[in-house]
GROMACS .gro file of C-alpha atoms in nm:
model
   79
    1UNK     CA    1  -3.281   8.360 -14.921
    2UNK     CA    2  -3.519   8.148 -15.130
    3UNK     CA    3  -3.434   7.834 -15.249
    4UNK     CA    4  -3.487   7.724 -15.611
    5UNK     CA    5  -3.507   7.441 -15.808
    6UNK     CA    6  -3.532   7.498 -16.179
    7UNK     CA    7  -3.691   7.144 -16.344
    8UNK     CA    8  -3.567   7.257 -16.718
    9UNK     CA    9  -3.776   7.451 -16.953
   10UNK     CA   10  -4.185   7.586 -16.807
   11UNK     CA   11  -4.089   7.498 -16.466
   12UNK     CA   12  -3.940   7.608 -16.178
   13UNK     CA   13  -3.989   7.502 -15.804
   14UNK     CA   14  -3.951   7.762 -15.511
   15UNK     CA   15  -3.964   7.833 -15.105
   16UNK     CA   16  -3.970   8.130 -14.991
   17UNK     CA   17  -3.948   8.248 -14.591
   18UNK     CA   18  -4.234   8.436 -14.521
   19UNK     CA   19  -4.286   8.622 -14.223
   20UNK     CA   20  -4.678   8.708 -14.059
   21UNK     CA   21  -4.881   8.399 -14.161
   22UNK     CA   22  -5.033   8.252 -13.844
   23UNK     CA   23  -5.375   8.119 -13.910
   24UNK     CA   24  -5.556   7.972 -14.212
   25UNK     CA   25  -5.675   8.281 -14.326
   26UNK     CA   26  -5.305   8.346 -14.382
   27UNK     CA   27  -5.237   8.110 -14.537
   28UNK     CA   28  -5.520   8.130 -14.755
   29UNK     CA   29  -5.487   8.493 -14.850
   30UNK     CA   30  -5.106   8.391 -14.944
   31UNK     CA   31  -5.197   8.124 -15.183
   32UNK     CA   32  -5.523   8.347 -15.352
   33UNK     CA   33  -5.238   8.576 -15.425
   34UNK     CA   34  -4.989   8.372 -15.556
   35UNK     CA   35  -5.238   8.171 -15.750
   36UNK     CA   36  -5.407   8.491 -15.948
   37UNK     CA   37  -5.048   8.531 -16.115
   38UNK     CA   38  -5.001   8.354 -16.499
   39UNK     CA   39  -4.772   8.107 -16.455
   40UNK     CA   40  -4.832   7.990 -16.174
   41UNK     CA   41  -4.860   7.599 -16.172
   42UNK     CA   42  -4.900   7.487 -15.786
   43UNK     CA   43  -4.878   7.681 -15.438
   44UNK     CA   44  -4.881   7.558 -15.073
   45UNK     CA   45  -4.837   7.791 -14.790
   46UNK     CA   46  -4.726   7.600 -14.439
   47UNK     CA   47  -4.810   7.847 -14.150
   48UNK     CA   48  -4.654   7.609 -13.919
   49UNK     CA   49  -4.272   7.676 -14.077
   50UNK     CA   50  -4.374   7.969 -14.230
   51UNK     CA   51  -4.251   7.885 -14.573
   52UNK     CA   52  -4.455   7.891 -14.909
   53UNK     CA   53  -4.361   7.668 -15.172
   54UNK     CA   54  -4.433   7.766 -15.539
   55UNK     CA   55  -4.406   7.595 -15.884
   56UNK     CA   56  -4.428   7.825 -16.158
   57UNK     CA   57  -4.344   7.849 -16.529
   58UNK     CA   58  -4.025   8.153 -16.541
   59UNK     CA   59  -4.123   8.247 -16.895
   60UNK     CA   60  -4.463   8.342 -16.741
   61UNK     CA   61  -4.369   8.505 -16.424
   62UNK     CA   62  -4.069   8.631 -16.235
   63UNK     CA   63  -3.974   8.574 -15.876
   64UNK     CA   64  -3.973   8.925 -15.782
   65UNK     CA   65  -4.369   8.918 -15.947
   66UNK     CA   66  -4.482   8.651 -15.648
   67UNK     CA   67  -4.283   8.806 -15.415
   68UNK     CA   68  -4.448   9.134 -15.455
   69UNK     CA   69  -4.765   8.966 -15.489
   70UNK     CA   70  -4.704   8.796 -15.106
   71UNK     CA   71  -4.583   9.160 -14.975
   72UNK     CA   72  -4.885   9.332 -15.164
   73UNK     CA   73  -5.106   9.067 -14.964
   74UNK     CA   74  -4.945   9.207 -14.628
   75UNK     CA   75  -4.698   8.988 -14.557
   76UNK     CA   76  -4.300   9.001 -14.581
   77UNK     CA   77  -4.089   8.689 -14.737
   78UNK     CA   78  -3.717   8.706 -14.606
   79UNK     CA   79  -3.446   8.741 -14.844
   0.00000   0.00000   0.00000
């Protein structure tokens, strides 16, 4: 289940599980795909925990929008 912080109006904090990083090319193709989305304002993918932190503006972009931009990247977040 992700966990999510929303900072008030144009911002919103998340960390999402995802499953099938294990190198920096994972966790480069993870943030390239995140970061191509409007909206998005900061991401940071940890291959050692396997979690990807996101801050994003909601009236921009959705949750289900990055997380089908992770799984259309080849890799699976946990819900």
């Amino acid at each position: 289940m992700p966990h999510c912080c929303n900072h008030g109006p144009g911002r919103s904090d998340i960390t999402l599980k995802v499953s099938g990083m294990s190198c920096s090319h994972c966790k480069h193709a993870v943030e390239s795909a995140v970061k191509a989305l409007p909206g998005i304002e900061k991401v940071d993918a940890r291959v050692e925990d396997g979690k990807v932190d996101v801050s994003f503006d909601p009236s921009k972009v959705s949750l289900e929008q990055i997380t089908r931009a992770i799984e259309d990247a080849g890799y699976e977040v946990q819900r």
